[in-house]
Amino acid sequence: MIDTATFASASYYVGGGLAIGFGAIGAALGEGYTAGLASEALSQKPESAGEVVKNMLVGQAIAESAAIFALVVAIVLLFSQPEVVTPLTAWSAIGAGLAMGLSAIGSGLGSGMPGGAACRGLVRQPGNRGRIQTTMLIGSAVAQTPAIFGMVTAFLLIFLDFSSIPAYPGWAAMLGAGLGTGLAAIGSGVGNGFTAEEAVDGITRNPEAAKDTTRLMLIGMSVGQSTTIYGFLVSLLLIFFGFAEDTSLSAAMKLLGAGLSSGFGGIGPGIGLGLVAAGAVKWVARNQETTGVLTRTMLVGMAVTESTSIYALIVSLLLIVVF
Amino acid sequence: MEAVRTIRKKYCSQAMVAAVAGAVLMILVGEKAIGKGLVLGTLFSVVNFVLMAHFIPRTMAGSRAMSSAAAFGSILLRFALLAVPLVVSLRVESVHIIGVVIGLFMVQLTLMFDHFVRRRFSSIGNT
């Protein structure tokens, strides 16, 4: 058995490792995806090497932001341990690492996807460079939002004073808060990537539809982030709701279960929402006259796709408030 | 890779100029530690971008094993470097972590600014 002080101190190192360990996965996949499509583009038109590599570099730099968020949280966890570390702050540190690391997976991958599509587009339509790059940058930047939710949750878990919260079942609430936002953000990040990639492809194909395509992309990406918001909401409840002291295992497990419910429950719908929006964006670019009907269909499709994440949210709320 | 050199020079110099301007502003309003952090973070953000561009020919040429090794080495080296200013800011009181964090994103912010603000204004000027 390890003593409480050792566990508390070690948990900050574990939290730091989780933050950058998971965080690096998404950025690496996103950057790799961009570079892979850049290679595909170069194989089709080697004389465009300068322009493609330049765009790849910009796309990768933006995709790497998610990993830099994770690095910041990891370094804060590793080097700024409070003088008095309690079991509760120890679990908060692990929760913070999970919130940041997991959320950066989706954003890192998602923000690399439009970069790859832009490399492909520049080869097909070099005269349309400005619009392609603008859409790429907007898409990549918006896809970072789920990681920002993760970072906010991580900082709340690191810097808030939890001295008034009982350690039991508080530890499970802190861990659940990290998992709630972190897991849910994976789906939104990846889903946003699908939407942004399709928007870049669409604008490459039909620059005249750039305005409608970008608008629909932004609507689709915003709605696609709702599952992350549900996860974030559950995390906030777990952090701020306030629980009476209860040393039973079931009291802790219901709070952990709340985080897991909204977290896992957000992954599939997050990706699904991105696919719905990607489909709408793709066809608006091909047939601009159908923008109205496609927007309506997209929103209806998203509402239905989102329903499973709402079930998960309801279960989380029941676990926190009712049981 | 002349295009990469050009973009590297352009964005790195713009990021440093922005950081110095921001630091001067911070010092003038009495937030010297944030100003110092901004310059320090930007310096490492620039080094990260330079290394990223530097490793591109190595990751795109050679065998798959060599490319993977170069990419992995590049990420390890760059992340280790980016950690330096953060650790410094947590250890040294005269460097504020907020400034460092903003500085670490200065190249990305410059890319965005260049695309959305500068180009838009220059296109208005041309019309």
Tab-separated table of C-alpha atoms in Angstrom:
chain	number	residue	atom	x	y	z
A	1	MET	CA	0.000	0.000	0.000
A	2	ILE	CA	1.221	3.508	-0.775
A	3	ASP	CA	0.573	6.358	1.614
A	4	THR	CA	-1.836	9.175	0.749
A	5	ALA	CA	0.882	11.782	0.225
A	6	THR	CA	2.749	9.592	-2.243
A	7	PHE	CA	-0.432	8.756	-4.138
A	8	ALA	CA	-1.451	12.411	-4.226
A	9	SER	CA	1.921	13.475	-5.576
A	10	ALA	CA	2.075	10.631	-8.090
A	11	SER	CA	-1.386	11.458	-9.398
A	12	TYR	CA	-0.112	14.803	-10.728
A	13	TYR	CA	2.504	12.923	-12.733
A	14	VAL	CA	-0.123	10.465	-13.966
A	15	GLY	CA	-2.411	13.370	-14.903
A	16	GLY	CA	0.406	15.067	-16.809
A	17	GLY	CA	1.220	11.853	-18.624
A	18	LEU	CA	-2.420	11.282	-19.550
A	19	ALA	CA	-2.779	14.848	-20.857
A	20	ILE	CA	0.133	14.802	-23.273
A	21	GLY	CA	0.013	11.062	-23.948
A	22	PHE	CA	-3.556	11.103	-25.225
A	23	GLY	CA	-3.191	14.642	-26.576
A	24	ALA	CA	-0.334	13.704	-28.862
A	25	ILE	CA	-2.373	10.905	-30.482
A	26	GLY	CA	-4.868	13.220	-32.181
A	27	ALA	CA	-2.374	15.813	-33.398
A	28	ALA	CA	-0.098	13.109	-34.790
A	29	LEU	CA	-2.992	11.440	-36.620
A	30	GLY	CA	-4.222	14.795	-37.944
A	31	GLU	CA	-0.780	15.877	-39.119
A	32	GLY	CA	-0.205	12.464	-40.649
A	33	TYR	CA	-3.528	12.669	-42.485
A	34	THR	CA	-2.590	16.092	-43.885
A	35	ALA	CA	0.826	14.860	-45.007
A	36	GLY	CA	-0.690	11.725	-46.542
A	37	LEU	CA	-3.086	13.726	-48.707
A	38	ALA	CA	-0.273	16.151	-49.552
A	39	SER	CA	1.681	13.187	-50.929
A	40	GLU	CA	-1.367	12.076	-52.913
A	41	ALA	CA	-1.665	15.593	-54.348
A	42	LEU	CA	2.034	15.744	-55.222
A	43	SER	CA	1.875	12.413	-57.010
A	44	GLN	CA	-0.792	13.902	-59.284
A	45	LYS	CA	1.033	17.155	-59.945
A	46	PRO	CA	4.678	17.184	-58.802
A	47	GLU	CA	5.253	20.674	-60.217
A	48	SER	CA	2.948	22.070	-57.490
A	49	ALA	CA	5.308	20.860	-54.780
A	50	GLY	CA	6.053	24.329	-53.367
A	51	GLU	CA	2.435	25.344	-52.964
A	52	VAL	CA	1.321	21.968	-51.601
A	53	VAL	CA	4.129	21.663	-49.056
A	54	LYS	CA	3.578	25.256	-47.931
A	55	ASN	CA	-0.124	24.534	-47.377
A	56	MET	CA	0.692	21.261	-45.636
A	57	LEU	CA	2.969	23.094	-43.224
A	58	VAL	CA	0.283	25.661	-42.366
A	59	GLY	CA	-2.353	22.939	-41.963
A	60	GLN	CA	-0.103	20.873	-39.715
A	61	ALA	CA	0.810	23.907	-37.607
A	62	ILE	CA	-2.870	24.580	-36.915
A	63	ALA	CA	-3.608	20.888	-36.231
A	64	GLU	CA	-0.784	20.827	-33.706
A	65	SER	CA	-2.525	23.427	-31.535
A	66	ALA	CA	-4.552	20.691	-29.795
A	67	ALA	CA	-1.342	18.984	-28.716
A	68	ILE	CA	0.052	22.322	-27.491
A	69	PHE	CA	-3.059	22.782	-25.315
A	70	ALA	CA	-2.364	19.311	-23.911
A	71	LEU	CA	1.291	20.144	-23.387
A	72	VAL	CA	0.387	23.285	-21.430
A	73	VAL	CA	-1.924	21.314	-19.116
A	74	ALA	CA	0.641	18.519	-18.742
A	75	ILE	CA	3.423	20.924	-17.762
A	76	VAL	CA	1.149	22.764	-15.322
A	77	LEU	CA	0.285	19.418	-13.698
A	78	LEU	CA	3.889	18.252	-13.567
A	79	PHE	CA	5.445	21.432	-12.229
A	80	SER	CA	2.815	23.219	-10.167
A	81	GLN	CA	1.726	20.777	-7.496
A	82	PRO	CA	0.127	22.576	-4.553
A	83	GLU	CA	1.982	22.395	-1.255
A	84	VAL	CA	-0.809	20.437	0.368
A	85	VAL	CA	-2.089	17.688	-1.887
A	86	THR	CA	-5.218	15.916	-0.667
A	87	PRO	CA	-6.759	12.755	-2.133
A	88	LEU	CA	-9.400	14.962	-3.754
A	89	THR	CA	-6.912	17.247	-5.503
A	90	ALA	CA	-5.042	14.118	-6.557
A	91	TRP	CA	-8.100	12.739	-8.336
A	92	SER	CA	-8.769	16.212	-9.780
A	93	ALA	CA	-5.306	16.116	-11.332
A	94	ILE	CA	-6.044	12.763	-12.975
A	95	GLY	CA	-9.433	14.077	-14.113
A	96	ALA	CA	-7.737	17.157	-15.577
A	97	GLY	CA	-5.277	15.004	-17.496
A	98	LEU	CA	-8.095	12.883	-18.899
A	99	ALA	CA	-10.243	15.910	-19.848
A	100	MET	CA	-7.415	17.545	-21.765
A	101	GLY	CA	-5.795	14.471	-23.283
A	102	LEU	CA	-8.970	12.767	-24.494
A	103	SER	CA	-10.506	15.956	-25.884
A	104	ALA	CA	-7.326	16.696	-27.856
A	105	ILE	CA	-7.597	13.342	-29.673
A	106	GLY	CA	-10.691	14.372	-31.614
A	107	SER	CA	-9.602	17.962	-32.226
A	108	GLY	CA	-6.115	16.997	-33.371
A	109	LEU	CA	-7.426	14.491	-35.890
A	110	GLY	CA	-10.357	16.665	-36.950
A	111	SER	CA	-8.314	19.789	-37.558
A	112	GLY	CA	-5.838	17.876	-39.720
A	113	MET	CA	-8.537	16.694	-42.114
A	114	PRO	CA	-9.307	20.016	-43.867
A	115	GLY	CA	-5.553	20.581	-44.253
A	116	GLY	CA	-5.247	17.390	-46.265
A	117	ALA	CA	-8.270	18.259	-48.381
A	118	ALA	CA	-6.774	21.695	-49.067
A	119	CYS	CA	-3.535	20.120	-50.362
A	120	ARG	CA	-5.610	17.976	-52.720
A	121	GLY	CA	-7.694	20.990	-53.737
A	122	LEU	CA	-4.727	23.213	-54.518
A	123	VAL	CA	-3.546	20.731	-57.124
A	124	ARG	CA	-6.970	20.493	-58.727
A	125	GLN	CA	-7.827	24.198	-58.603
A	126	PRO	CA	-4.670	26.291	-58.124
A	127	GLY	CA	-6.550	29.454	-59.107
A	128	ASN	CA	-8.905	28.984	-56.171
A	129	ARG	CA	-6.136	28.998	-53.553
A	130	GLY	CA	-7.503	31.836	-51.381
A	131	ARG	CA	-10.951	30.312	-50.868
A	132	ILE	CA	-9.559	26.831	-50.288
A	133	GLN	CA	-7.101	28.044	-47.654
A	134	THR	CA	-9.681	30.264	-45.966
A	135	THR	CA	-12.081	27.340	-45.584
A	136	MET	CA	-9.236	25.134	-44.378
A	137	LEU	CA	-8.201	27.640	-41.712
A	138	ILE	CA	-11.775	28.252	-40.524
A	139	GLY	CA	-12.514	24.520	-40.455
A	140	SER	CA	-9.283	23.666	-38.620
A	141	ALA	CA	-9.770	26.435	-36.078
A	142	VAL	CA	-13.391	25.524	-35.316
A	143	ALA	CA	-12.429	21.845	-34.962
A	144	GLN	CA	-10.135	22.899	-32.083
A	145	THR	CA	-13.124	24.013	-30.001
A	146	PRO	CA	-13.759	20.613	-28.346
A	147	ALA	CA	-10.147	20.653	-27.116
A	148	ILE	CA	-10.767	24.124	-25.660
A	149	PHE	CA	-13.732	22.719	-23.695
A	150	GLY	CA	-11.353	20.022	-22.456
A	151	MET	CA	-8.760	22.596	-21.473
A	152	VAL	CA	-11.324	24.707	-19.582
A	153	THR	CA	-12.474	21.602	-17.664
A	154	ALA	CA	-8.853	20.702	-16.923
A	155	PHE	CA	-8.066	24.180	-15.568
A	156	LEU	CA	-11.220	24.157	-13.427
A	157	LEU	CA	-10.122	20.816	-11.970
A	158	ILE	CA	-6.569	22.043	-11.384
A	159	PHE	CA	-7.142	25.510	-9.995
A	160	LEU	CA	-10.484	25.448	-8.128
A	161	ASP	CA	-10.427	25.088	-4.380
A	162	PHE	CA	-12.130	21.826	-3.461
A	163	SER	CA	-11.411	21.991	0.262
A	164	SER	CA	-15.143	22.184	1.082
A	165	ILE	CA	-16.002	19.055	-0.906
A	166	PRO	CA	-15.862	15.699	0.905
A	167	ALA	CA	-13.244	13.332	-0.494
A	168	TYR	CA	-15.877	10.569	-0.653
A	169	PRO	CA	-17.608	10.622	-3.134
A	170	GLY	CA	-15.854	13.789	-4.406
A	171	TRP	CA	-12.984	11.828	-5.949
A	172	ALA	CA	-15.402	10.082	-8.325
A	173	ALA	CA	-17.016	13.406	-9.264
A	174	MET	CA	-13.589	14.811	-10.251
A	175	LEU	CA	-12.712	11.745	-12.287
A	176	GLY	CA	-16.183	11.712	-13.858
A	177	ALA	CA	-15.873	15.399	-14.733
A	178	GLY	CA	-12.653	14.729	-16.622
A	179	LEU	CA	-14.089	11.749	-18.472
A	180	GLY	CA	-17.385	13.514	-19.258
A	181	THR	CA	-15.874	16.320	-21.310
A	182	GLY	CA	-12.817	14.418	-22.521
A	183	LEU	CA	-14.622	11.451	-24.042
A	184	ALA	CA	-17.523	13.462	-25.481
A	185	ALA	CA	-15.105	15.848	-27.187
A	186	ILE	CA	-13.520	13.006	-29.171
A	187	GLY	CA	-16.679	12.554	-31.242
A	188	SER	CA	-17.223	16.262	-31.933
A	189	GLY	CA	-13.597	16.816	-32.941
A	190	VAL	CA	-13.593	13.973	-35.449
A	191	GLY	CA	-17.075	14.863	-36.694
A	192	ASN	CA	-16.042	18.487	-37.238
A	193	GLY	CA	-13.088	17.217	-39.258
A	194	PHE	CA	-15.371	15.277	-41.641
A	195	THR	CA	-17.518	18.372	-42.171
A	196	ALA	CA	-14.595	20.733	-42.749
A	197	GLU	CA	-12.866	18.306	-45.128
A	198	GLU	CA	-15.999	17.990	-47.224
A	199	ALA	CA	-16.399	21.791	-47.265
A	200	VAL	CA	-12.863	22.251	-48.593
A	201	ASP	CA	-13.466	19.575	-51.243
A	202	GLY	CA	-16.761	21.218	-52.158
A	203	ILE	CA	-15.261	24.679	-52.559
A	204	THR	CA	-12.489	23.183	-54.679
A	205	ARG	CA	-15.134	21.668	-56.927
A	206	ASN	CA	-17.407	24.709	-57.072
A	207	PRO	CA	-15.893	28.018	-55.905
A	208	GLU	CA	-19.137	29.818	-56.749
A	209	ALA	CA	-20.826	27.974	-53.871
A	210	ALA	CA	-18.197	29.074	-51.341
A	211	LYS	CA	-20.520	31.328	-49.351
A	212	ASP	CA	-23.300	28.750	-48.913
A	213	THR	CA	-20.830	25.939	-48.310
A	214	THR	CA	-18.924	27.848	-45.624
A	215	ARG	CA	-22.143	28.947	-43.932
A	216	LEU	CA	-23.504	25.398	-43.876
A	217	MET	CA	-20.135	24.090	-42.671
A	218	LEU	CA	-20.196	26.505	-39.727
A	219	ILE	CA	-23.800	25.622	-38.826
A	220	GLY	CA	-22.994	21.920	-39.093
A	221	MET	CA	-19.833	22.204	-37.027
A	222	SER	CA	-21.579	24.276	-34.334
A	223	VAL	CA	-24.444	21.804	-33.987
A	224	GLY	CA	-21.903	18.978	-34.109
A	225	GLN	CA	-20.312	20.342	-30.960
A	226	SER	CA	-23.500	19.998	-28.926
A	227	THR	CA	-22.431	16.567	-27.637
A	228	THR	CA	-19.279	18.138	-26.216
A	229	ILE	CA	-21.430	20.805	-24.588
A	230	TYR	CA	-23.548	18.072	-22.964
A	231	GLY	CA	-20.378	16.437	-21.655
A	232	PHE	CA	-19.112	19.809	-20.444
A	233	LEU	CA	-22.445	20.509	-18.732
A	234	VAL	CA	-22.264	17.198	-16.849
A	235	SER	CA	-18.653	17.953	-15.896
A	236	LEU	CA	-19.681	21.355	-14.509
A	237	LEU	CA	-22.482	19.705	-12.511
A	238	LEU	CA	-20.056	17.136	-11.141
A	239	ILE	CA	-17.620	19.890	-10.145
A	240	PHE	CA	-20.086	22.391	-8.681
A	241	PHE	CA	-23.187	20.421	-7.614
A	242	GLY	CA	-21.951	19.661	-4.106
A	243	PHE	CA	-22.365	16.228	-2.555
A	244	ALA	CA	-22.848	15.065	0.996
A	245	GLU	CA	-20.137	12.870	2.460
A	246	ASP	CA	-20.787	9.212	1.676
A	247	THR	CA	-18.121	6.547	1.879
A	248	SER	CA	-20.159	3.885	0.128
A	249	LEU	CA	-18.937	2.590	-3.211
A	250	SER	CA	-22.303	3.114	-4.891
A	251	ALA	CA	-22.283	6.864	-4.117
A	252	ALA	CA	-18.944	7.204	-5.889
A	253	MET	CA	-19.884	4.945	-8.797
A	254	LYS	CA	-23.027	6.907	-9.647
A	255	LEU	CA	-20.947	10.063	-10.110
A	256	LEU	CA	-18.325	8.229	-12.120
A	257	GLY	CA	-21.136	6.637	-14.117
A	258	ALA	CA	-22.566	10.080	-14.862
A	259	GLY	CA	-19.280	11.155	-16.412
A	260	LEU	CA	-18.913	7.921	-18.357
A	261	SER	CA	-22.500	8.132	-19.621
A	262	SER	CA	-22.231	11.603	-21.100
A	263	GLY	CA	-18.643	10.938	-22.226
A	264	PHE	CA	-19.073	7.650	-24.079
A	265	GLY	CA	-22.588	8.706	-25.056
A	266	GLY	CA	-21.143	11.699	-26.902
A	267	ILE	CA	-18.570	9.917	-29.068
A	268	GLY	CA	-20.874	8.216	-31.571
A	269	PRO	CA	-23.363	11.067	-31.958
A	270	GLY	CA	-20.482	13.556	-32.291
A	271	ILE	CA	-19.060	11.645	-35.248
A	272	GLY	CA	-22.541	11.013	-36.623
A	273	LEU	CA	-23.423	14.718	-36.516
A	274	GLY	CA	-20.237	15.472	-38.414
A	275	LEU	CA	-21.167	12.927	-41.081
A	276	VAL	CA	-24.654	14.428	-41.475
A	277	ALA	CA	-23.183	17.916	-41.903
A	278	ALA	CA	-20.488	16.598	-44.255
A	279	GLY	CA	-23.157	15.082	-46.497
A	280	ALA	CA	-25.116	18.333	-46.642
A	281	VAL	CA	-22.017	20.440	-47.302
A	282	LYS	CA	-20.887	18.062	-50.049
A	283	TRP	CA	-24.156	18.312	-51.978
A	284	VAL	CA	-24.644	22.050	-51.498
A	285	ALA	CA	-21.319	22.519	-53.251
A	286	ARG	CA	-22.513	20.343	-56.127
A	287	ASN	CA	-26.006	21.777	-56.398
A	288	GLN	CA	-26.269	25.191	-54.812
A	289	GLU	CA	-29.967	25.528	-55.620
A	290	THR	CA	-30.779	22.843	-53.064
A	291	THR	CA	-29.228	24.796	-50.175
A	292	GLY	CA	-32.560	25.423	-48.440
A	293	VAL	CA	-33.825	21.864	-48.525
A	294	LEU	CA	-30.404	20.436	-47.683
A	295	THR	CA	-30.063	22.751	-44.669
A	296	ARG	CA	-33.473	21.652	-43.370
A	297	THR	CA	-32.703	17.992	-43.996
A	298	MET	CA	-29.337	18.372	-42.295
A	299	LEU	CA	-30.862	19.944	-39.198
A	300	VAL	CA	-33.591	17.272	-38.974
A	301	GLY	CA	-30.985	14.541	-39.500
A	302	MET	CA	-28.780	16.074	-36.835
A	303	ALA	CA	-31.657	16.310	-34.364
A	304	VAL	CA	-32.338	12.589	-34.773
A	305	THR	CA	-28.637	11.654	-34.702
A	306	GLU	CA	-28.220	13.647	-31.536
A	307	SER	CA	-31.003	11.831	-29.685
A	308	THR	CA	-28.736	9.082	-28.330
A	309	SER	CA	-26.454	11.666	-26.739
A	310	ILE	CA	-29.548	13.236	-25.117
A	311	TYR	CA	-30.438	9.831	-23.650
A	312	ALA	CA	-26.927	9.664	-22.236
A	313	LEU	CA	-27.286	13.198	-20.872
A	314	ILE	CA	-30.580	12.291	-19.185
A	315	VAL	CA	-29.008	9.221	-17.567
A	316	SER	CA	-26.108	11.393	-16.350
A	317	LEU	CA	-28.485	13.953	-14.865
A	318	LEU	CA	-30.511	11.201	-13.185
A	319	LEU	CA	-27.351	9.747	-11.685
A	320	ILE	CA	-26.241	13.124	-10.342
A	321	VAL	CA	-29.534	14.607	-9.192
A	322	VAL	CA	-31.999	11.787	-8.515
A	323	PHE	CA	-30.144	8.674	-7.342
B	1	MET	CA	11.848	23.858	-50.839
B	2	GLU	CA	12.203	27.596	-51.483
B	3	ALA	CA	8.458	28.052	-50.820
B	4	VAL	CA	8.842	26.562	-47.347
B	5	ARG	CA	11.814	28.834	-46.579
B	6	THR	CA	9.810	31.872	-47.686
B	7	ILE	CA	6.763	31.003	-45.571
B	8	ARG	CA	8.967	30.162	-42.592
B	9	LYS	CA	10.786	33.489	-42.782
B	10	LYS	CA	7.581	35.454	-43.297
B	11	TYR	CA	5.520	34.007	-40.461
B	12	CYS	CA	8.381	33.707	-37.984
B	13	SER	CA	9.421	37.318	-38.394
B	14	GLN	CA	5.804	38.492	-38.200
B	15	ALA	CA	5.251	36.437	-35.034
B	16	MET	CA	8.341	37.888	-33.360
B	17	VAL	CA	7.392	41.454	-34.307
B	18	ALA	CA	3.888	40.872	-32.908
B	19	ALA	CA	5.345	39.436	-29.699
B	20	VAL	CA	7.736	42.333	-29.186
B	21	ALA	CA	4.934	44.838	-29.849
B	22	GLY	CA	2.694	42.976	-27.412
B	23	ALA	CA	5.467	42.827	-24.824
B	24	VAL	CA	6.095	46.581	-25.072
B	25	LEU	CA	2.382	47.173	-24.602
B	26	MET	CA	2.310	44.873	-21.584
B	27	ILE	CA	5.329	46.582	-20.030
B	28	LEU	CA	3.682	49.974	-20.565
B	29	VAL	CA	0.566	48.838	-18.691
B	30	GLY	CA	2.706	47.437	-15.888
B	31	GLU	CA	2.494	43.719	-16.762
B	32	LYS	CA	6.182	43.119	-17.303
B	33	ALA	CA	6.028	39.394	-16.453
B	34	ILE	CA	3.345	38.769	-19.093
B	35	GLY	CA	5.415	40.717	-21.647
B	36	LYS	CA	8.485	38.614	-20.896
B	37	GLY	CA	6.415	35.436	-21.104
B	38	LEU	CA	4.979	36.527	-24.434
B	39	VAL	CA	8.427	37.002	-25.974
B	40	LEU	CA	9.758	33.764	-24.483
B	41	GLY	CA	6.743	31.720	-25.620
B	42	THR	CA	6.867	33.225	-29.107
B	43	LEU	CA	10.579	32.486	-29.409
B	44	PHE	CA	9.949	28.810	-28.777
B	45	SER	CA	6.854	28.839	-30.998
B	46	VAL	CA	9.063	30.169	-33.799
B	47	VAL	CA	11.751	27.548	-33.119
B	48	ASN	CA	9.032	24.871	-33.223
B	49	PHE	CA	7.781	26.120	-36.595
B	50	VAL	CA	11.319	26.351	-37.995
B	51	LEU	CA	12.055	22.777	-36.914
B	52	MET	CA	8.735	21.617	-38.313
B	53	ALA	CA	9.639	23.094	-41.696
B	54	HIS	CA	13.209	21.798	-41.403
B	55	PHE	CA	12.074	18.204	-40.910
B	56	ILE	CA	9.675	18.213	-43.867
B	57	PRO	CA	12.259	17.176	-46.527
B	58	ARG	CA	13.466	14.401	-44.226
B	59	THR	CA	9.973	13.097	-43.544
B	60	MET	CA	9.021	13.128	-47.218
B	61	ALA	CA	12.215	11.584	-48.608
B	62	GLY	CA	13.789	8.215	-47.954
B	63	SER	CA	12.331	4.911	-46.847
B	64	ARG	CA	9.157	4.575	-44.822
B	65	ALA	CA	11.135	3.594	-41.733
B	66	MET	CA	13.356	6.660	-42.092
B	67	SER	CA	10.328	8.919	-42.587
B	68	SER	CA	8.580	7.513	-39.524
B	69	ALA	CA	11.738	7.853	-37.421
B	70	ALA	CA	12.279	11.442	-38.581
B	71	ALA	CA	8.630	12.354	-37.898
B	72	PHE	CA	8.703	10.786	-34.446
B	73	GLY	CA	12.043	12.411	-33.605
B	74	SER	CA	10.742	15.756	-34.832
B	75	ILE	CA	7.663	15.551	-32.591
B	76	LEU	CA	9.687	14.487	-29.547
B	77	LEU	CA	12.244	17.238	-30.021
B	78	ARG	CA	9.681	19.946	-30.696
B	79	PHE	CA	7.427	19.051	-27.774
B	80	ALA	CA	10.414	18.888	-25.439
B	81	LEU	CA	11.400	22.359	-26.637
B	82	LEU	CA	7.885	23.761	-26.196
B	83	ALA	CA	7.886	22.505	-22.625
B	84	VAL	CA	10.954	24.632	-21.766
B	85	PRO	CA	9.276	28.084	-21.571
B	86	LEU	CA	6.322	26.608	-19.657
B	87	VAL	CA	8.631	25.102	-17.067
B	88	VAL	CA	10.589	28.359	-16.856
B	89	SER	CA	7.381	30.339	-16.280
B	90	LEU	CA	6.354	27.975	-13.480
B	91	ARG	CA	9.769	28.224	-11.849
B	92	VAL	CA	10.622	31.903	-12.399
B	93	GLU	CA	8.260	34.527	-10.998
B	94	SER	CA	9.326	37.236	-13.434
B	95	VAL	CA	7.903	35.235	-16.369
B	96	HIS	CA	4.122	34.824	-16.398
B	97	ILE	CA	2.625	31.585	-17.720
B	98	ILE	CA	-0.286	33.388	-19.423
B	99	GLY	CA	2.182	35.312	-21.579
B	100	VAL	CA	4.066	32.105	-22.392
B	101	VAL	CA	0.889	30.248	-23.395
B	102	ILE	CA	-0.208	33.080	-25.702
B	103	GLY	CA	3.331	33.196	-27.096
B	104	LEU	CA	3.308	29.455	-27.854
B	105	PHE	CA	0.358	30.034	-30.177
B	106	MET	CA	1.817	33.180	-31.773
B	107	VAL	CA	2.789	31.494	-35.064
B	108	GLN	CA	-0.698	30.043	-35.420
B	109	LEU	CA	-2.244	33.402	-34.515
B	110	THR	CA	-0.019	35.091	-37.092
B	111	LEU	CA	-1.102	32.584	-39.758
B	112	MET	CA	-4.732	33.354	-38.993
B	113	PHE	CA	-4.163	37.108	-38.830
B	114	ASP	CA	-2.259	37.111	-42.106
B	115	HIS	CA	-4.983	35.188	-43.869
B	116	PHE	CA	-8.100	36.792	-42.483
B	117	VAL	CA	-7.039	40.367	-41.780
B	118	ARG	CA	-3.985	41.348	-43.797
B	119	ARG	CA	-5.068	39.664	-47.041
B	120	ARG	CA	-8.582	41.046	-46.715
B	121	PHE	CA	-7.276	44.576	-46.240
B	122	SER	CA	-4.790	44.208	-49.075
B	123	SER	CA	-7.544	42.900	-51.378
B	124	ILE	CA	-9.710	45.921	-50.464
B	125	GLY	CA	-6.747	48.147	-51.216
B	126	ASN	CA	-6.272	46.540	-54.619
B	127	THR	CA	-9.889	47.032	-55.673
